[in-house]
Short mmCIF file of C-alpha atoms in Angstrom, two decimals:
data_model
loop_
_atom_site.label_atom_id
_atom_site.label_comp_id
_atom_site.label_asym_id
_atom_site.label_seq_id
_atom_site.Cartn_x
_atom_site.Cartn_y
_atom_site.Cartn_z
CA MET A 224 -14.20 -55.44 -30.53
CA ALA A 225 -15.68 -52.01 -31.23
CA GLY A 226 -12.97 -50.39 -29.12
CA GLU A 227 -10.26 -52.27 -31.01
CA ALA A 228 -11.67 -51.09 -34.34
CA GLU A 229 -11.65 -47.48 -33.17
CA THR A 230 -7.97 -47.60 -32.23
CA LEU A 231 -6.77 -49.53 -35.29
CA GLU A 232 -3.70 -47.75 -36.65
CA GLN A 233 -3.55 -46.66 -40.27
CA LEU A 234 -1.12 -44.71 -42.44
CA LEU A 235 -1.73 -41.12 -43.53
CA PHE A 236 0.30 -39.16 -46.10
CA VAL A 237 0.34 -35.38 -45.54
CA TYR A 238 1.80 -32.72 -47.81
CA GLY A 239 0.62 -29.30 -46.57
CA THR A 240 -0.18 -27.63 -43.27
CA LEU A 241 -0.37 -30.98 -41.44
CA ARG A 242 3.35 -31.48 -41.99
CA LYS A 243 5.80 -31.25 -39.11
CA ASN A 244 6.37 -27.69 -37.84
CA CYS A 245 3.49 -26.36 -39.98
CA SER A 246 0.35 -24.56 -38.82
CA ASN A 247 -1.90 -27.63 -38.41
CA SER A 248 0.73 -30.13 -37.28
CA HIS A 249 -0.91 -30.24 -33.84
CA PHE A 250 -3.65 -32.43 -35.35
CA LEU A 251 -0.98 -35.14 -35.55
CA SER A 252 0.55 -34.54 -32.12
CA HIS A 253 -0.40 -38.08 -31.03
CA ALA A 254 0.53 -39.71 -34.32
CA ALA A 255 3.80 -41.50 -35.01
CA LEU A 256 6.00 -40.08 -37.76
CA VAL A 257 6.88 -43.05 -39.96
CA LYS A 258 8.84 -41.23 -42.68
CA ASN A 259 9.94 -37.63 -43.02
CA GLU A 260 10.69 -38.29 -46.71
CA ALA A 261 7.69 -39.65 -48.59
CA TRP A 262 6.13 -38.91 -51.96
CA ILE A 263 3.29 -39.73 -54.30
CA VAL A 264 3.83 -40.17 -58.04
CA GLY A 265 1.10 -38.74 -60.23
CA GLY A 266 0.13 -35.80 -58.06
CA GLN A 267 -0.17 -32.09 -58.81
CA MET A 268 0.04 -29.59 -55.95
CA TYR A 269 -1.67 -26.19 -56.02
CA ASP A 270 -1.54 -23.06 -53.88
CA THR A 271 -5.08 -22.01 -52.96
CA ASP A 272 -3.89 -18.55 -51.80
CA LEU A 273 -5.70 -19.34 -48.54
CA GLY A 274 -2.60 -20.44 -46.65
CA TYR A 275 -2.72 -24.10 -47.58
CA PRO A 276 -2.23 -26.29 -50.67
CA VAL A 277 -4.38 -28.91 -52.36
CA MET A 278 -3.37 -31.88 -54.44
CA SER A 279 -5.06 -33.50 -57.40
CA LEU A 280 -4.18 -36.85 -58.94
CA THR A 281 -2.89 -36.79 -62.51
CA PRO A 282 -1.80 -39.47 -65.01
CA THR A 283 1.76 -38.13 -65.02
CA SER A 284 5.10 -38.85 -63.35
CA SER A 285 5.03 -35.62 -61.32
CA LYS A 286 5.64 -35.99 -57.60
CA VAL A 287 4.20 -34.49 -54.45
CA TYR A 288 6.44 -34.64 -51.39
CA GLY A 289 5.30 -34.94 -47.81
CA GLU A 290 5.43 -37.07 -44.68
CA LEU A 291 3.98 -40.42 -43.65
CA TYR A 292 2.27 -40.90 -40.27
CA ARG A 293 0.69 -43.77 -38.39
CA ILE A 294 -2.51 -42.64 -36.68
CA ARG A 295 -5.42 -44.25 -34.88
CA LYS A 296 -8.60 -44.69 -36.87
CA ASN A 297 -10.63 -42.56 -34.45
CA GLU A 298 -8.27 -39.60 -35.01
CA PHE A 299 -9.49 -39.20 -38.58
CA GLU A 300 -12.69 -37.48 -37.43
CA ALA A 301 -10.97 -34.20 -36.54
CA ILE A 302 -8.76 -34.29 -39.63
CA ASP A 303 -11.74 -35.05 -41.89
CA GLN A 304 -13.42 -31.92 -40.51
CA LEU A 305 -10.28 -29.88 -41.16
CA GLU A 306 -10.06 -31.25 -44.71
CA GLU A 307 -13.74 -30.74 -45.52
CA GLY A 308 -14.19 -30.56 -49.28
CA TYR A 309 -11.37 -33.00 -49.95
CA GLU A 310 -11.66 -36.63 -50.95
CA ARG A 311 -9.87 -39.15 -48.73
CA ALA A 312 -8.70 -42.34 -50.42
CA VAL A 313 -5.87 -44.87 -50.22
CA HIS A 314 -2.94 -44.36 -52.60
CA THR A 315 0.58 -45.67 -53.12
CA VAL A 316 3.26 -43.77 -51.20
CA TYR A 317 6.98 -44.15 -51.82
CA THR A 318 9.81 -43.87 -49.28
CA ASP A 319 13.55 -44.51 -49.24
CA THR A 320 13.00 -47.97 -47.80
CA GLY A 321 9.91 -49.20 -49.61
CA VAL A 322 6.36 -48.65 -50.79
CA GLU A 323 3.29 -48.23 -48.59
CA LYS A 324 -0.45 -47.77 -48.98
CA ALA A 325 -1.75 -44.73 -47.12
CA TRP A 326 -4.71 -42.42 -46.89
CA VAL A 327 -4.31 -39.06 -48.61
CA TYR A 328 -6.59 -36.05 -49.03
CA THR A 329 -7.02 -34.91 -52.64
CA MET A 330 -9.25 -32.62 -54.67
CA ASP A 331 -10.70 -33.20 -58.11
CA ASP A 332 -8.64 -31.50 -60.80
CA SER A 333 -11.70 -29.63 -62.07
CA LYS A 334 -11.87 -27.73 -58.76
CA CYS A 335 -8.25 -26.57 -59.02
CA LEU A 336 -8.41 -24.63 -62.28
CA GLU A 337 -8.07 -21.21 -60.64
CA PHE A 338 -5.29 -22.24 -58.26
CA THR A 339 -1.56 -21.71 -58.81
CA LYS A 340 0.42 -24.83 -59.68
CA ILE A 341 3.30 -25.69 -57.37
CA GLU A 342 5.63 -27.30 -59.86
CA ASN A 343 8.23 -28.54 -57.35
CA GLY A 344 5.58 -30.50 -55.43
CA ASN A 345 6.97 -29.47 -52.04
CA TRP A 346 4.94 -27.08 -49.88
CA LYS A 347 7.86 -26.19 -47.61
CA GLU A 348 10.17 -25.44 -50.51
CA TYR A 349 7.44 -23.41 -52.20
CA LEU A 350 6.98 -21.26 -49.08
CA MET A 351 10.74 -20.75 -48.75
CA ILE A 352 10.95 -19.48 -52.32
CA LYS A 353 7.79 -17.39 -52.04
CA GLU A 354 8.53 -15.78 -48.68
CA LYS A 355 12.30 -15.36 -49.20
CA PRO A 356 13.40 -15.21 -45.55
CA ASP A 357 16.56 -13.19 -44.95
CA ASP A 358 18.39 -16.16 -43.43
CA ILE A 359 17.99 -19.92 -43.71
CA TYR A 360 19.52 -22.78 -41.77
CA TYR A 361 21.34 -25.13 -44.13
CA PHE A 362 22.47 -28.65 -43.20
CA ALA A 363 25.47 -29.90 -45.20
CA TYR A 364 26.65 -33.51 -44.99
CA GLY A 365 28.94 -33.92 -48.02
CA SER A 366 31.56 -31.73 -49.68
CA CYS A 367 29.79 -28.55 -48.51
CA MET A 368 31.10 -29.28 -45.01
CA ASP A 369 34.42 -28.01 -46.39
CA GLU A 370 35.11 -24.43 -47.48
CA ASP A 371 37.51 -25.21 -50.33
CA ARG A 372 35.04 -25.04 -53.21
CA PHE A 373 33.21 -22.12 -51.59
CA LYS A 374 36.47 -20.18 -51.87
CA LYS A 375 37.07 -21.29 -55.46
CA ALA A 376 33.55 -20.17 -56.40
CA LYS A 377 34.10 -16.92 -54.46
CA VAL A 378 31.02 -17.51 -52.31
CA ASP A 379 32.79 -18.33 -49.04
CA HIS A 380 31.51 -15.05 -47.57
CA LEU A 381 28.00 -16.55 -47.74
CA PHE A 382 28.95 -19.48 -45.49
CA LEU A 383 30.82 -17.75 -42.67
CA ASN A 384 28.08 -18.28 -40.07
CA VAL A 385 28.77 -21.85 -38.99
CA ILE A 386 26.44 -22.93 -36.18
CA GLY A 387 28.43 -26.13 -35.64
CA GLY A 388 28.45 -29.87 -36.08
CA ALA A 389 24.88 -31.17 -36.21
CA MET A 390 23.27 -34.56 -35.59
CA LEU A 391 20.44 -35.81 -37.80
CA GLN A 392 18.36 -38.70 -36.49
CA GLY A 393 16.76 -41.22 -38.83
CA TYR A 394 19.18 -40.92 -41.76
CA THR A 395 22.46 -42.44 -42.93
CA THR A 396 25.07 -40.89 -45.21
CA ARG A 397 25.44 -42.91 -48.39
CA PHE A 398 26.97 -42.35 -51.84
CA THR A 399 24.08 -42.98 -54.20
CA VAL A 400 24.96 -40.61 -57.06
CA ARG A 401 27.02 -42.33 -59.74
CA LEU A 402 29.08 -39.86 -61.79
CA PRO A 403 31.84 -40.84 -64.25
CA ASP A 404 34.58 -40.14 -61.69
CA GLY A 405 32.83 -41.71 -58.70
CA GLY A 406 30.03 -41.41 -56.16
CA ARG A 407 28.57 -38.37 -54.45
CA ALA A 408 27.01 -38.11 -51.00
CA ASP A 409 23.36 -38.52 -50.13
CA ILE A 410 21.32 -39.08 -46.99
CA VAL A 411 18.95 -42.04 -46.89
CA GLU A 412 16.09 -42.20 -44.38
CA ASP A 413 16.65 -45.65 -42.92
CA ASP A 414 16.42 -45.11 -39.13
CA GLY A 415 20.15 -44.45 -38.83
CA VAL A 416 22.02 -41.45 -37.43
CA THR A 417 24.29 -39.13 -39.37
CA GLU A 418 26.13 -35.87 -38.83
CA GLY A 419 26.83 -32.74 -40.83
CA VAL A 420 27.52 -29.03 -40.55
CA LEU A 421 24.78 -26.50 -39.87
CA TYR A 422 25.14 -23.06 -41.43
CA LYS A 423 22.99 -19.96 -41.23
CA VAL A 424 23.03 -18.53 -44.74
CA PRO A 425 21.48 -15.66 -46.73
CA GLN A 426 19.27 -16.06 -49.80
CA ASP A 427 22.23 -15.69 -52.16
CA ALA A 428 23.68 -18.88 -50.70
CA VAL A 429 20.48 -20.77 -51.51
CA THR A 430 20.71 -19.61 -55.13
CA TYR A 431 24.28 -20.90 -55.29
CA LEU A 432 23.35 -24.23 -53.65
CA TYR A 433 20.50 -24.88 -56.08
CA LYS A 434 22.98 -24.58 -58.93
CA ARG A 435 25.76 -26.54 -57.23
CA GLU A 436 23.48 -29.41 -56.23
CA GLY A 437 21.92 -29.77 -59.67
CA VAL A 438 18.38 -29.07 -58.49
CA PHE A 439 17.22 -27.88 -61.90
CA GLU A 440 18.73 -30.99 -63.49
CA ASN A 441 16.77 -33.14 -61.02
CA LEU A 442 19.95 -34.57 -59.49
CA TYR A 443 19.23 -33.44 -55.93
CA ARG A 444 16.04 -32.02 -54.46
CA PRO A 445 15.57 -29.64 -51.52
CA ALA A 446 14.33 -31.20 -48.29
CA PHE A 447 13.80 -29.96 -44.75
CA VAL A 448 15.11 -31.73 -41.66
CA ASP A 449 15.32 -31.17 -37.91
CA VAL A 450 18.84 -31.35 -36.48
CA ASN A 451 20.49 -30.99 -33.08
CA VAL A 452 23.56 -28.89 -32.30
CA ASN A 453 24.97 -29.16 -28.78
CA GLY A 454 21.57 -30.00 -27.33
CA ARG A 455 19.63 -27.33 -29.23
CA SER A 456 17.11 -28.28 -31.90
CA TYR A 457 16.89 -26.50 -35.24
CA HIS A 458 13.76 -27.13 -37.27
CA ASP A 459 13.16 -27.31 -41.02
CA CYS A 460 16.79 -26.88 -42.00
CA LEU A 461 17.33 -26.90 -45.74
CA THR A 462 19.31 -29.80 -47.14
CA PHE A 463 19.56 -31.61 -50.46
CA ILE A 464 18.69 -35.25 -51.13
CA VAL A 465 19.37 -37.38 -54.20
CA VAL A 466 16.29 -37.85 -56.39
CA ASP A 467 17.22 -41.07 -58.19
CA LYS A 468 19.24 -43.16 -55.78
CA LYS A 469 21.60 -45.80 -57.20
CA ASN A 470 23.77 -48.48 -55.62
CA GLU A 471 26.63 -46.90 -53.73
CA LEU A 472 29.86 -45.97 -55.49
CA ALA A 473 33.11 -44.86 -53.85
CA PRO A 474 33.69 -41.10 -54.12
CA PRO A 475 36.72 -39.78 -56.04
CA ASP A 476 39.75 -38.76 -54.01
CA HIS A 477 39.18 -35.00 -54.30
CA TYR A 478 35.57 -35.30 -53.11
CA ARG A 479 36.55 -37.67 -50.31
CA ALA A 480 39.20 -35.19 -49.15
CA GLU A 481 36.58 -32.43 -48.89
CA ILE A 482 34.33 -34.63 -46.76
CA GLU A 483 37.20 -35.67 -44.52
CA ARG A 484 38.37 -32.09 -43.96
CA GLY A 485 34.89 -30.92 -43.02
CA ALA A 486 34.12 -33.94 -40.87
CA GLU A 487 37.42 -33.77 -38.99
CA ARG A 488 36.95 -30.08 -38.28
CA TYR A 489 33.31 -30.02 -37.20
CA LEU A 490 31.95 -33.49 -36.43
CA THR A 491 32.49 -35.98 -33.64
CA ARG A 492 35.59 -38.15 -33.77
CA GLU A 493 33.38 -41.23 -33.76
CA PHE A 494 31.50 -40.12 -36.86
CA PHE A 495 34.68 -38.99 -38.63
CA LEU A 496 36.19 -42.45 -38.24
CA LYS A 497 32.91 -44.07 -39.29
CA ILE A 498 32.56 -42.12 -42.54
CA VAL A 499 36.25 -42.59 -43.41
CA GLU A 500 35.89 -46.34 -42.90
CA HIS A 501 32.74 -46.43 -45.03
CA MET A 502 34.39 -44.58 -47.92
CA SER A 503 37.43 -46.88 -47.68
CA ASN A 504 35.25 -49.98 -47.77
CA LEU A 505 33.42 -48.66 -50.83
CA LYS A 506 36.73 -48.12 -52.59
CA ILE A 507 37.83 -51.68 -51.82
CA ASN A 508 34.51 -53.16 -52.92
CA ASN A 509 34.38 -51.07 -56.12
CA ILE A 510 37.83 -52.16 -57.30
#
């Protein structure tokens, strides 16, 4: 019985250097990634200026984004040592497919007074903005697979470096934004598989994408995913995910045409037919 207790699996929410592809991710090398997209409501993230963030709990609606893992109980010992000075407690964690209870490491707000607030609640996004790398991999799955609006906005020169059609495991393309003229694309983490176009873009492209995707209006939020292009893996590729997901709505004809052009040019024939069929079914069901 003692052995069973030591190997009992529990959920752990991580938001800083324990996240995938980050400096301490090796502590979770034997853990199972449950959700790449997970968040806590009522959290405030801070930069300690020591190479890692901390999070305090606050009576607000602010969010902290991270990942959800399933780990064995006896694996907490090493992580507890790493997170010395933190409090570990069970909190509510939200995902695209439901709500879970998971352990999370936090720090009392009174100990964070001299730290810098991370308003976006996403450590990976914060580092991208702070470090400003010359080039960033960007995964597009909606209208940005097509160059038409890039040309109209006179930013097509920022999106010339197309790596190719990319596969994203664990997600499905859906249309969860409801605008007056129809739906807009989103990816939902539901154990599906979707495809999109991978670009290598400069910083100016990121500035444009933040505006186009309505990041500052809280319509979409930046996220970071691992994709595969012709057998090669690309890690922490920037993409944009809908913040407040609604029931699906068929996209308008002009938006659908952009998706179809991009998908037909870059993605597999199987996926092209699949996304066309899905958009057609939405149109029929929404009539």
